[in-house]
C-alpha cells in the first residue's frame, strides 16, 4: 500500500464472513493500486517533495474530523513521537515512491510495496524480540530474491535498479512504522492517529516542499492525480481499511496486500501503456508467494 501502514486497532470483528468483504478488498486493492498510477502521472510535473506535501496535507484534511473528535487523547507530550512516526511511516516512504515513479514504471513501486509485510516481520524479529520461525525466514529470503530479480530487470531498455532500491527502502520503513505503531499507539483511535501522523509529516516536509515547488505551470491532469492520491488513496482509503478491520479482523484485511501489485500493474498497462516484463512477473510471483507463506506461518 503506498500509504502509511497502520497497526490493526484493538477491535473484535463483528463478522468473519460477509458478502461485502470481497467487494471492499477489491475496491481497496484497486484504490491503492491506483496510487502508483497517480504518482507516475504527477511526479514528473510536481517533483517528489511537492507531490508528497500535497498528498500528506489532503490525506490529513480528510481525516481531521476524527482527530478533532478525539483531541483529548492527543496531549502535547504525544506529538514528538507522532511526528517521528509520521516521518518514518509516511513522509519518507512517500518521497521514495514518488522519486521511483519519476524513473520507472508504476508496477515497480507496486511490487516493492508488497515487501512491507516481510519487512515488518524482519524488523519485529531483529529489534522487538518476535519469533520469526524457519518458514517465515525462508519466505523472507524468497521475497528478497524477488527484489533482486526485479532490480536486475529493465524497462524500455533502462535499468530500474535505483527505483527498486527506493521502493524496497520505502517498504522497509513501512515495516519499521508498523512495529512502532503497534507498540506506541495502541488504544488510540486509528483514523485520528493517521490524521495526526499525516499532518505532522506535512508540517515537517513543508519547508523543503516550498523550496522545491514547481516553477512551471502544472497541468490539470497532474493536479487531478495528486488530489486523488491525497483524498482517495490516502484519506478515504484509510476509512475503508479500518472499517474492514473492524468487520473481519486484521488478518483478513491484510490480504489486500496481494491485490495492490496486480491492480498497479494492470492500471499502468491499460491506461499508460507500460509493459509488464518477464522480470516483473517473476519478481511479483516470488514476492507475493513469500508474503502468502509468511502470513500463513504467522497465523499458526
PDB file of C-alpha atoms in Angstrom:
ATOM      1  CA  UNK A   1       0.000   0.000   0.000  1.00  0.00           C
ATOM      2  CA  UNK A   2       1.522   3.252  -0.924  1.00  0.00           C
ATOM      3  CA  UNK A   3       0.105   4.662   2.291  1.00  0.00           C
ATOM      4  CA  UNK A   4       1.337   4.601   5.858  1.00  0.00           C
ATOM      5  CA  UNK A   5       0.711   1.080   7.057  1.00  0.00           C
ATOM      6  CA  UNK A   6      -1.241   1.164  10.314  1.00  0.00           C
ATOM      7  CA  UNK A   7      -1.378  -1.418  13.032  1.00  0.00           C
ATOM      8  CA  UNK A   8      -4.718  -3.045  13.479  1.00  0.00           C
ATOM      9  CA  UNK A   9      -6.909  -1.335  16.044  1.00  0.00           C
ATOM     10  CA  UNK A  10      -7.852  -3.460  19.009  1.00  0.00           C
ATOM     11  CA  UNK A  11     -11.340  -4.219  17.780  1.00  0.00           C
ATOM     12  CA  UNK A  12     -13.014  -7.580  17.545  1.00  0.00           C
ATOM     13  CA  UNK A  13     -14.503  -8.374  14.161  1.00  0.00           C
ATOM     14  CA  UNK A  14     -18.256  -8.487  14.308  1.00  0.00           C
ATOM     15  CA  UNK A  15     -18.467 -10.894  11.387  1.00  0.00           C
ATOM     16  CA  UNK A  16     -15.949 -13.112   9.679  1.00  0.00           C
ATOM     17  CA  UNK A  17     -17.929 -13.878   6.528  1.00  0.00           C
ATOM     18  CA  UNK A  18     -19.771 -11.162   4.743  1.00  0.00           C
ATOM     19  CA  UNK A  19     -20.636 -10.588   1.107  1.00  0.00           C
ATOM     20  CA  UNK A  20     -19.212  -7.074   1.457  1.00  0.00           C
ATOM     21  CA  UNK A  21     -15.729  -8.301   2.325  1.00  0.00           C
ATOM     22  CA  UNK A  22     -14.535  -9.364  -1.157  1.00  0.00           C
ATOM     23  CA  UNK A  23     -16.020  -6.175  -2.588  1.00  0.00           C
ATOM     24  CA  UNK A  24     -14.268  -3.985  -0.027  1.00  0.00           C
ATOM     25  CA  UNK A  25     -10.981  -5.838  -0.502  1.00  0.00           C
ATOM     26  CA  UNK A  26     -11.201  -5.427  -4.266  1.00  0.00           C
ATOM     27  CA  UNK A  27     -12.081  -1.737  -4.022  1.00  0.00           C
ATOM     28  CA  UNK A  28      -9.289  -1.074  -1.534  1.00  0.00           C
ATOM     29  CA  UNK A  29      -6.780  -3.013  -3.628  1.00  0.00           C
ATOM     30  CA  UNK A  30      -7.815  -1.011  -6.684  1.00  0.00           C
ATOM     31  CA  UNK A  31      -7.552   2.298  -4.819  1.00  0.00           C
ATOM     32  CA  UNK A  32      -4.079   1.565  -3.502  1.00  0.00           C
ATOM     33  CA  UNK A  33      -3.072   0.130  -6.880  1.00  0.00           C
ATOM     34  CA  UNK A  34      -4.184   3.428  -8.432  1.00  0.00           C
ATOM     35  CA  UNK A  35      -1.870   5.338  -6.129  1.00  0.00           C
ATOM     36  CA  UNK A  36       1.149   4.194  -8.148  1.00  0.00           C
ATOM     37  CA  UNK A  37      -0.568   5.226 -11.366  1.00  0.00           C
ATOM     38  CA  UNK A  38      -1.325   8.685  -9.951  1.00  0.00           C
ATOM     39  CA  UNK A  39       2.241   9.100  -8.728  1.00  0.00           C
ATOM     40  CA  UNK A  40       3.562   8.107 -12.133  1.00  0.00           C
ATOM     41  CA  UNK A  41       1.377  10.749 -13.798  1.00  0.00           C
ATOM     42  CA  UNK A  42       2.033  13.599 -11.357  1.00  0.00           C
ATOM     43  CA  UNK A  43       5.611  13.064 -10.178  1.00  0.00           C
ATOM     44  CA  UNK A  44       7.323  14.349 -13.311  1.00  0.00           C
ATOM     45  CA  UNK A  45       5.489  17.695 -13.105  1.00  0.00           C
ATOM     46  CA  UNK A  46       5.388  18.217  -9.348  1.00  0.00           C
ATOM     47  CA  UNK A  47       8.622  16.608  -8.297  1.00  0.00           C
ATOM     48  CA  UNK A  48       8.741  14.304  -5.306  1.00  0.00           C
ATOM     49  CA  UNK A  49       8.682  16.892  -2.493  1.00  0.00           C
ATOM     50  CA  UNK A  50       5.747  18.977  -3.727  1.00  0.00           C
ATOM     51  CA  UNK A  51       3.728  15.899  -4.694  1.00  0.00           C
ATOM     52  CA  UNK A  52       4.165  14.309  -1.282  1.00  0.00           C
ATOM     53  CA  UNK A  53       3.380  17.564   0.548  1.00  0.00           C
ATOM     54  CA  UNK A  54       0.039  17.862  -1.241  1.00  0.00           C
ATOM     55  CA  UNK A  55      -0.707  14.192  -0.651  1.00  0.00           C
ATOM     56  CA  UNK A  56       0.036  14.386   3.068  1.00  0.00           C
ATOM     57  CA  UNK A  57      -1.925  17.585   3.564  1.00  0.00           C
ATOM     58  CA  UNK A  58      -5.021  16.354   1.721  1.00  0.00           C
ATOM     59  CA  UNK A  59      -4.959  12.998   3.493  1.00  0.00           C
ATOM     60  CA  UNK A  60      -4.702  14.735   6.863  1.00  0.00           C
ATOM     61  CA  UNK A  61      -7.579  17.088   5.995  1.00  0.00           C
ATOM     62  CA  UNK A  62      -9.864  14.191   5.086  1.00  0.00           C
ATOM     63  CA  UNK A  63      -9.188  12.549   8.453  1.00  0.00           C
ATOM     64  CA  UNK A  64      -9.027  15.773  10.503  1.00  0.00           C
ATOM     65  CA  UNK A  65     -12.604  15.492  11.854  1.00  0.00           C
ATOM     66  CA  UNK A  66     -11.647  12.229  13.559  1.00  0.00           C
ATOM     67  CA  UNK A  67      -8.621  13.881  15.191  1.00  0.00           C
ATOM     68  CA  UNK A  68     -10.726  16.825  16.377  1.00  0.00           C
ATOM     69  CA  UNK A  69     -13.270  14.490  17.924  1.00  0.00           C
ATOM     70  CA  UNK A  70     -10.548  12.562  19.782  1.00  0.00           C
ATOM     71  CA  UNK A  71      -8.315  15.566  20.538  1.00  0.00           C
ATOM     72  CA  UNK A  72      -8.374  14.899  24.294  1.00  0.00           C
ATOM     73  CA  UNK A  73      -6.445  11.671  23.643  1.00  0.00           C
ATOM     74  CA  UNK A  74      -3.610  13.565  21.928  1.00  0.00           C
ATOM     75  CA  UNK A  75      -1.873  15.689  24.590  1.00  0.00           C
ATOM     76  CA  UNK A  76       1.233  17.686  23.754  1.00  0.00           C
ATOM     77  CA  UNK A  77       3.610  15.027  25.091  1.00  0.00           C
ATOM     78  CA  UNK A  78       2.446  12.585  22.383  1.00  0.00           C
ATOM     79  CA  UNK A  79       3.265  14.787  19.423  1.00  0.00           C
ATOM     80  CA  UNK A  80       7.062  14.291  19.138  1.00  0.00           C
ATOM     81  CA  UNK A  81       6.516  10.540  18.779  1.00  0.00           C
ATOM     82  CA  UNK A  82       3.621  11.114  16.369  1.00  0.00           C
ATOM     83  CA  UNK A  83       5.876  13.336  14.271  1.00  0.00           C
ATOM     84  CA  UNK A  84       8.636  10.709  14.230  1.00  0.00           C
ATOM     85  CA  UNK A  85       6.184   8.004  13.173  1.00  0.00           C
ATOM     86  CA  UNK A  86       4.805  10.365  10.536  1.00  0.00           C
ATOM     87  CA  UNK A  87       8.274  10.727   9.038  1.00  0.00           C
ATOM     88  CA  UNK A  88       9.070   7.012   9.117  1.00  0.00           C
ATOM     89  CA  UNK A  89       5.658   5.711   8.124  1.00  0.00           C
ATOM     90  CA  UNK A  90       4.532   8.418   5.693  1.00  0.00           C
ATOM     91  CA  UNK A  91       6.775  11.246   4.565  1.00  0.00           C
ATOM     92  CA  UNK A  92      10.000   9.406   3.706  1.00  0.00           C
ATOM     93  CA  UNK A  93       8.368   6.320   2.101  1.00  0.00           C
ATOM     94  CA  UNK A  94       6.076   8.576   0.064  1.00  0.00           C
ATOM     95  CA  UNK A  95       9.112  10.540  -1.105  1.00  0.00           C
ATOM     96  CA  UNK A  96      10.940   7.359  -2.092  1.00  0.00           C
ATOM     97  CA  UNK A  97       7.982   6.009  -4.045  1.00  0.00           C
ATOM     98  CA  UNK A  98       7.466   9.384  -5.751  1.00  0.00           C
ATOM     99  CA  UNK A  99      11.163   9.506  -6.684  1.00  0.00           C
ATOM    100  CA  UNK A 100      10.901   5.971  -8.079  1.00  0.00           C
ATOM    101  CA  UNK A 101       7.772   6.921 -10.037  1.00  0.00           C
ATOM    102  CA  UNK A 102       9.799   9.517 -11.929  1.00  0.00           C
ATOM    103  CA  UNK A 103      12.245   6.839 -13.069  1.00  0.00           C
ATOM    104  CA  UNK A 104      10.411   3.551 -13.545  1.00  0.00           C
ATOM    105  CA  UNK A 105       7.030   2.048 -14.471  1.00  0.00           C
ATOM    106  CA  UNK A 106       4.264   2.208 -11.886  1.00  0.00           C
ATOM    107  CA  UNK A 107       4.325  -1.584 -11.463  1.00  0.00           C
ATOM    108  CA  UNK A 108       7.817  -1.412  -9.947  1.00  0.00           C
ATOM    109  CA  UNK A 109       6.643   0.553  -6.932  1.00  0.00           C
ATOM    110  CA  UNK A 110       3.500  -1.532  -6.560  1.00  0.00           C
ATOM    111  CA  UNK A 111       5.516  -4.777  -6.453  1.00  0.00           C
ATOM    112  CA  UNK A 112       8.058  -3.360  -3.989  1.00  0.00           C
ATOM    113  CA  UNK A 113       5.237  -2.185  -1.743  1.00  0.00           C
ATOM    114  CA  UNK A 114       4.225  -5.811  -1.125  1.00  0.00           C
ATOM    115  CA  UNK A 115       7.528  -6.305   0.725  1.00  0.00           C
ATOM    116  CA  UNK A 116       6.085  -4.331   3.645  1.00  0.00           C
ATOM    117  CA  UNK A 117       4.650  -7.493   5.213  1.00  0.00           C
ATOM    118  CA  UNK A 118       8.024  -9.242   5.064  1.00  0.00           C
ATOM    119  CA  UNK A 119       9.961  -6.272   6.406  1.00  0.00           C
ATOM    120  CA  UNK A 120       7.509  -5.873   9.274  1.00  0.00           C
ATOM    121  CA  UNK A 121       8.267  -9.471  10.314  1.00  0.00           C
ATOM    122  CA  UNK A 122      12.017  -8.938   9.926  1.00  0.00           C
ATOM    123  CA  UNK A 123      12.052  -5.729  11.980  1.00  0.00           C
ATOM    124  CA  UNK A 124       9.884  -7.348  14.647  1.00  0.00           C
ATOM    125  CA  UNK A 125      12.339 -10.214  14.893  1.00  0.00           C
ATOM    126  CA  UNK A 126      15.545  -8.154  14.900  1.00  0.00           C
ATOM    127  CA  UNK A 127      14.519  -5.341  17.218  1.00  0.00           C
ATOM    128  CA  UNK A 128      11.424  -6.376  19.150  1.00  0.00           C
ATOM    129  CA  UNK A 129      12.089  -9.993  20.019  1.00  0.00           C
ATOM    130  CA  UNK A 130       9.366 -11.540  17.902  1.00  0.00           C
ATOM    131  CA  UNK A 131       9.906 -15.140  16.824  1.00  0.00           C
ATOM    132  CA  UNK A 132      10.164 -15.481  13.085  1.00  0.00           C
ATOM    133  CA  UNK A 133      10.425 -19.268  12.583  1.00  0.00           C
ATOM    134  CA  UNK A 134      12.045 -21.249   9.798  1.00  0.00           C
ATOM    135  CA  UNK A 135       9.136 -20.974   7.367  1.00  0.00           C
ATOM    136  CA  UNK A 136       8.892 -17.195   7.667  1.00  0.00           C
ATOM    137  CA  UNK A 137      12.681 -16.884   7.377  1.00  0.00           C
ATOM    138  CA  UNK A 138      12.581 -18.813   4.096  1.00  0.00           C
ATOM    139  CA  UNK A 139       9.698 -16.639   2.945  1.00  0.00           C
ATOM    140  CA  UNK A 140      11.786 -13.540   3.673  1.00  0.00           C
ATOM    141  CA  UNK A 141      14.709 -14.947   1.704  1.00  0.00           C
ATOM    142  CA  UNK A 142      12.416 -15.739  -1.238  1.00  0.00           C
ATOM    143  CA  UNK A 143      10.999 -12.233  -1.153  1.00  0.00           C
ATOM    144  CA  UNK A 144      14.463 -10.712  -1.233  1.00  0.00           C
ATOM    145  CA  UNK A 145      15.349 -12.907  -4.216  1.00  0.00           C
ATOM    146  CA  UNK A 146      12.279 -11.422  -5.899  1.00  0.00           C
ATOM    147  CA  UNK A 147      13.591  -7.904  -5.229  1.00  0.00           C
ATOM    148  CA  UNK A 148      16.949  -8.821  -6.775  1.00  0.00           C
ATOM    149  CA  UNK A 149      15.218 -10.218  -9.868  1.00  0.00           C
ATOM    150  CA  UNK A 150      13.198  -7.018 -10.139  1.00  0.00           C
ATOM    151  CA  UNK A 151      16.261  -4.798  -9.688  1.00  0.00           C
ATOM    152  CA  UNK A 152      18.194  -6.614 -12.416  1.00  0.00           C
ATOM    153  CA  UNK A 153      15.417  -6.084 -14.938  1.00  0.00           C
ATOM    154  CA  UNK A 154      14.998  -3.211 -17.361  1.00  0.00           C
ATOM    155  CA  UNK A 155      12.124  -1.062 -18.602  1.00  0.00           C
ATOM    156  CA  UNK A 156      12.316   0.408 -22.090  1.00  0.00           C
ATOM    157  CA  UNK A 157      15.978  -0.590 -22.137  1.00  0.00           C
ATOM    158  CA  UNK A 158      16.835   1.366 -18.977  1.00  0.00           C
ATOM    159  CA  UNK A 159      17.860  -0.103 -15.626  1.00  0.00           C
ATOM    160  CA  UNK A 160      15.292   0.158 -12.825  1.00  0.00           C
ATOM    161  CA  UNK A 161      17.717  -0.818 -10.059  1.00  0.00           C
ATOM    162  CA  UNK A 162      17.638   2.605  -8.395  1.00  0.00           C
ATOM    163  CA  UNK A 163      13.841   2.701  -8.379  1.00  0.00           C
ATOM    164  CA  UNK A 164      13.686  -0.827  -6.940  1.00  0.00           C
ATOM    165  CA  UNK A 165      16.125   0.147  -4.185  1.00  0.00           C
ATOM    166  CA  UNK A 166      13.997   3.199  -3.376  1.00  0.00           C
ATOM    167  CA  UNK A 167      10.801   1.130  -3.333  1.00  0.00           C
ATOM    168  CA  UNK A 168      12.341  -1.592  -1.174  1.00  0.00           C
ATOM    169  CA  UNK A 169      13.649   1.029   1.261  1.00  0.00           C
ATOM    170  CA  UNK A 170      10.186   2.559   1.454  1.00  0.00           C
ATOM    171  CA  UNK A 171       8.731  -0.883   2.243  1.00  0.00           C
ATOM    172  CA  UNK A 172      11.394  -1.331   4.928  1.00  0.00           C
ATOM    173  CA  UNK A 173      10.367   1.965   6.518  1.00  0.00           C
ATOM    174  CA  UNK A 174       6.729   0.872   6.408  1.00  0.00           C
ATOM    175  CA  UNK A 175       7.840  -2.289   8.216  1.00  0.00           C
ATOM    176  CA  UNK A 176       9.538  -0.194  10.895  1.00  0.00           C
ATOM    177  CA  UNK A 177       6.461   2.017  11.098  1.00  0.00           C
ATOM    178  CA  UNK A 178       4.136  -0.940  11.592  1.00  0.00           C
ATOM    179  CA  UNK A 179       6.145  -2.068  14.614  1.00  0.00           C
ATOM    180  CA  UNK A 180       6.314   1.434  16.101  1.00  0.00           C
ATOM    181  CA  UNK A 181       2.577   1.931  15.739  1.00  0.00           C
ATOM    182  CA  UNK A 182       1.821  -1.450  17.298  1.00  0.00           C
ATOM    183  CA  UNK A 183       3.920  -0.680  20.341  1.00  0.00           C
ATOM    184  CA  UNK A 184       3.367   3.025  20.915  1.00  0.00           C
ATOM    185  CA  UNK A 185      -0.086   3.874  19.569  1.00  0.00           C
ATOM    186  CA  UNK A 186      -2.271   1.051  20.819  1.00  0.00           C
ATOM    187  CA  UNK A 187      -5.539   2.284  22.250  1.00  0.00           C
ATOM    188  CA  UNK A 188      -5.603   5.467  20.174  1.00  0.00           C
ATOM    189  CA  UNK A 189      -8.384   5.901  17.594  1.00  0.00           C
ATOM    190  CA  UNK A 190      -6.768   4.743  14.344  1.00  0.00           C
ATOM    191  CA  UNK A 191      -8.287   7.315  11.989  1.00  0.00           C
ATOM    192  CA  UNK A 192      -7.374  10.126  14.390  1.00  0.00           C
ATOM    193  CA  UNK A 193      -3.859   8.688  14.720  1.00  0.00           C
ATOM    194  CA  UNK A 194      -3.497   8.631  10.947  1.00  0.00           C
ATOM    195  CA  UNK A 195      -4.601  12.264  10.759  1.00  0.00           C
ATOM    196  CA  UNK A 196      -2.048  13.199  13.419  1.00  0.00           C
ATOM    197  CA  UNK A 197       0.875  11.426  11.764  1.00  0.00           C
ATOM    198  CA  UNK A 198      -0.013  12.627   8.269  1.00  0.00           C
ATOM    199  CA  UNK A 199      -0.489  16.193   9.470  1.00  0.00           C
ATOM    200  CA  UNK A 200       2.788  16.150  11.404  1.00  0.00           C
ATOM    201  CA  UNK A 201       4.612  14.794   8.367  1.00  0.00           C
ATOM    202  CA  UNK A 202       3.091  17.511   6.172  1.00  0.00           C
ATOM    203  CA  UNK A 203       4.267  20.255   8.546  1.00  0.00           C
ATOM    204  CA  UNK A 204       7.789  18.831   8.757  1.00  0.00           C
ATOM    205  CA  UNK A 205       8.075  18.465   4.982  1.00  0.00           C
ATOM    206  CA  UNK A 206       6.554  21.887   4.198  1.00  0.00           C
ATOM    207  CA  UNK A 207       9.819  23.931   4.199  1.00  0.00           C
ATOM    208  CA  UNK A 208      11.510  21.521   1.785  1.00  0.00           C
ATOM    209  CA  UNK A 209       8.414  21.324  -0.416  1.00  0.00           C
ATOM    210  CA  UNK A 210       8.240  25.124  -0.547  1.00  0.00           C
ATOM    211  CA  UNK A 211      11.801  25.383  -1.826  1.00  0.00           C
ATOM    212  CA  UNK A 212      11.175  22.622  -4.375  1.00  0.00           C
ATOM    213  CA  UNK A 213       7.781  23.774  -5.577  1.00  0.00           C
ATOM    214  CA  UNK A 214       7.470  23.598  -9.374  1.00  0.00           C
ATOM    215  CA  UNK A 215       8.213  26.915 -11.060  1.00  0.00           C
ATOM    216  CA  UNK A 216       6.351  25.918 -14.220  1.00  0.00           C
ATOM    217  CA  UNK A 217       2.624  25.564 -14.736  1.00  0.00           C
ATOM    218  CA  UNK A 218       1.323  22.178 -13.591  1.00  0.00           C
ATOM    219  CA  UNK A 219      -1.233  20.542 -15.867  1.00  0.00           C
ATOM    220  CA  UNK A 220      -4.802  19.841 -14.832  1.00  0.00           C
ATOM    221  CA  UNK A 221      -4.152  16.111 -15.194  1.00  0.00           C
ATOM    222  CA  UNK A 222      -1.277  16.233 -12.708  1.00  0.00           C
ATOM    223  CA  UNK A 223      -3.381  18.242 -10.234  1.00  0.00           C
ATOM    224  CA  UNK A 224      -6.243  15.778 -10.596  1.00  0.00           C
ATOM    225  CA  UNK A 225      -3.851  12.880  -9.989  1.00  0.00           C
ATOM    226  CA  UNK A 226      -2.261  14.340  -6.860  1.00  0.00           C
ATOM    227  CA  UNK A 227      -5.668  15.326  -5.496  1.00  0.00           C
ATOM    228  CA  UNK A 228      -6.964  11.786  -5.989  1.00  0.00           C
ATOM    229  CA  UNK A 229      -3.767  10.490  -4.416  1.00  0.00           C
ATOM    230  CA  UNK A 230      -4.320  12.536  -1.265  1.00  0.00           C
ATOM    231  CA  UNK A 231      -8.092  12.447  -0.887  1.00  0.00           C
ATOM    232  CA  UNK A 232      -8.944   8.970  -2.172  1.00  0.00           C
ATOM    233  CA  UNK A 233      -5.772   6.858  -1.949  1.00  0.00           C
ATOM    234  CA  UNK A 234      -4.688   8.234   1.427  1.00  0.00           C
ATOM    235  CA  UNK A 235      -7.610   9.709   3.362  1.00  0.00           C
ATOM    236  CA  UNK A 236     -10.668   7.762   2.202  1.00  0.00           C
ATOM    237  CA  UNK A 237      -8.708   4.509   1.789  1.00  0.00           C
ATOM    238  CA  UNK A 238      -7.848   4.584   5.488  1.00  0.00           C
ATOM    239  CA  UNK A 239     -11.510   4.822   6.404  1.00  0.00           C
ATOM    240  CA  UNK A 240     -12.334   1.823   4.232  1.00  0.00           C
ATOM    241  CA  UNK A 241      -9.387  -0.132   5.631  1.00  0.00           C
ATOM    242  CA  UNK A 242     -10.345   0.483   9.260  1.00  0.00           C
ATOM    243  CA  UNK A 243     -13.955  -0.402   8.567  1.00  0.00           C
ATOM    244  CA  UNK A 244     -12.761  -3.658   7.010  1.00  0.00           C
ATOM    245  CA  UNK A 245     -10.544  -4.447  10.009  1.00  0.00           C
ATOM    246  CA  UNK A 246     -13.454  -3.827  12.355  1.00  0.00           C
ATOM    247  CA  UNK A 247     -15.718  -6.180  10.441  1.00  0.00           C
ATOM    248  CA  UNK A 248     -13.414  -9.076   9.532  1.00  0.00           C
ATOM    249  CA  UNK A 249     -10.212  -8.626  11.538  1.00  0.00           C
ATOM    250  CA  UNK A 250      -6.686  -7.561  10.653  1.00  0.00           C
ATOM    251  CA  UNK A 251      -5.605 -10.917   9.206  1.00  0.00           C
ATOM    252  CA  UNK A 252      -8.312 -10.940   6.536  1.00  0.00           C
ATOM    253  CA  UNK A 253      -7.975  -7.229   5.833  1.00  0.00           C
ATOM    254  CA  UNK A 254      -4.227  -7.627   5.248  1.00  0.00           C
ATOM    255  CA  UNK A 255      -4.884  -9.893   2.259  1.00  0.00           C
ATOM    256  CA  UNK A 256      -5.373  -6.673   0.287  1.00  0.00           C
ATOM    257  CA  UNK A 257      -1.561  -6.821   0.035  1.00  0.00           C
ATOM    258  CA  UNK A 258      -1.918  -9.381  -2.768  1.00  0.00           C
ATOM    259  CA  UNK A 259      -4.217  -7.188  -4.830  1.00  0.00           C
ATOM    260  CA  UNK A 260      -2.263  -3.926  -4.837  1.00  0.00           C
ATOM    261  CA  UNK A 261       0.568  -5.034  -7.205  1.00  0.00           C
ATOM    262  CA  UNK A 262      -1.946  -6.693  -9.523  1.00  0.00           C
ATOM    263  CA  UNK A 263      -4.056  -3.566  -9.831  1.00  0.00           C
ATOM    264  CA  UNK A 264      -0.983  -1.332 -10.005  1.00  0.00           C
ATOM    265  CA  UNK A 265       0.441  -3.260 -12.951  1.00  0.00           C
ATOM    266  CA  UNK A 266      -2.957  -3.621 -14.625  1.00  0.00           C
ATOM    267  CA  UNK A 267      -3.770   0.093 -14.482  1.00  0.00           C
ATOM    268  CA  UNK A 268      -0.306   1.085 -15.656  1.00  0.00           C
ATOM    269  CA  UNK A 269      -0.576  -1.299 -18.610  1.00  0.00           C
ATOM    270  CA  UNK A 270      -4.147  -0.358 -19.548  1.00  0.00           C
ATOM    271  CA  UNK A 271      -4.001   3.411 -19.002  1.00  0.00           C
ATOM    272  CA  UNK A 272      -0.356   4.329 -19.510  1.00  0.00           C
ATOM    273  CA  UNK A 273       0.675   1.632 -21.948  1.00  0.00           C
ATOM    274  CA  UNK A 274       3.511   0.452 -19.687  1.00  0.00           C
ATOM    275  CA  UNK A 275       4.770  -3.014 -20.482  1.00  0.00           C
ATOM    276  CA  UNK A 276       4.653  -5.809 -17.933  1.00  0.00           C
ATOM    277  CA  UNK A 277       8.017  -7.527 -18.364  1.00  0.00           C
ATOM    278  CA  UNK A 278       9.091 -11.068 -17.524  1.00  0.00           C
ATOM    279  CA  UNK A 279      11.283  -9.921 -14.581  1.00  0.00           C
ATOM    280  CA  UNK A 280       8.261  -8.073 -13.161  1.00  0.00           C
ATOM    281  CA  UNK A 281       6.127 -11.212 -13.403  1.00  0.00           C
ATOM    282  CA  UNK A 282       8.807 -13.439 -11.860  1.00  0.00           C
ATOM    283  CA  UNK A 283       9.603 -10.948  -9.100  1.00  0.00           C
ATOM    284  CA  UNK A 284       5.914 -10.374  -8.385  1.00  0.00           C
ATOM    285  CA  UNK A 285       5.296 -14.116  -8.103  1.00  0.00           C
ATOM    286  CA  UNK A 286       8.266 -14.584  -5.758  1.00  0.00           C
ATOM    287  CA  UNK A 287       7.355 -11.632  -3.530  1.00  0.00           C
ATOM    288  CA  UNK A 288       3.624 -12.316  -3.336  1.00  0.00           C
ATOM    289  CA  UNK A 289       4.245 -16.021  -2.793  1.00  0.00           C
ATOM    290  CA  UNK A 290       6.638 -15.245   0.040  1.00  0.00           C
ATOM    291  CA  UNK A 291       4.126 -12.847   1.592  1.00  0.00           C
ATOM    292  CA  UNK A 292       1.447 -15.560   1.461  1.00  0.00           C
ATOM    293  CA  UNK A 293       3.726 -18.093   3.173  1.00  0.00           C
ATOM    294  CA  UNK A 294       4.838 -15.566   5.767  1.00  0.00           C
ATOM    295  CA  UNK A 295       1.294 -14.601   6.709  1.00  0.00           C
ATOM    296  CA  UNK A 296       0.156 -18.215   6.881  1.00  0.00           C
ATOM    297  CA  UNK A 297       3.104 -19.114   9.118  1.00  0.00           C
ATOM    298  CA  UNK A 298       2.377 -16.123  11.369  1.00  0.00           C
ATOM    299  CA  UNK A 299      -1.186 -17.314  11.996  1.00  0.00           C
ATOM    300  CA  UNK A 300      -0.078 -20.746  13.245  1.00  0.00           C
TER     301      UNK A 300
END
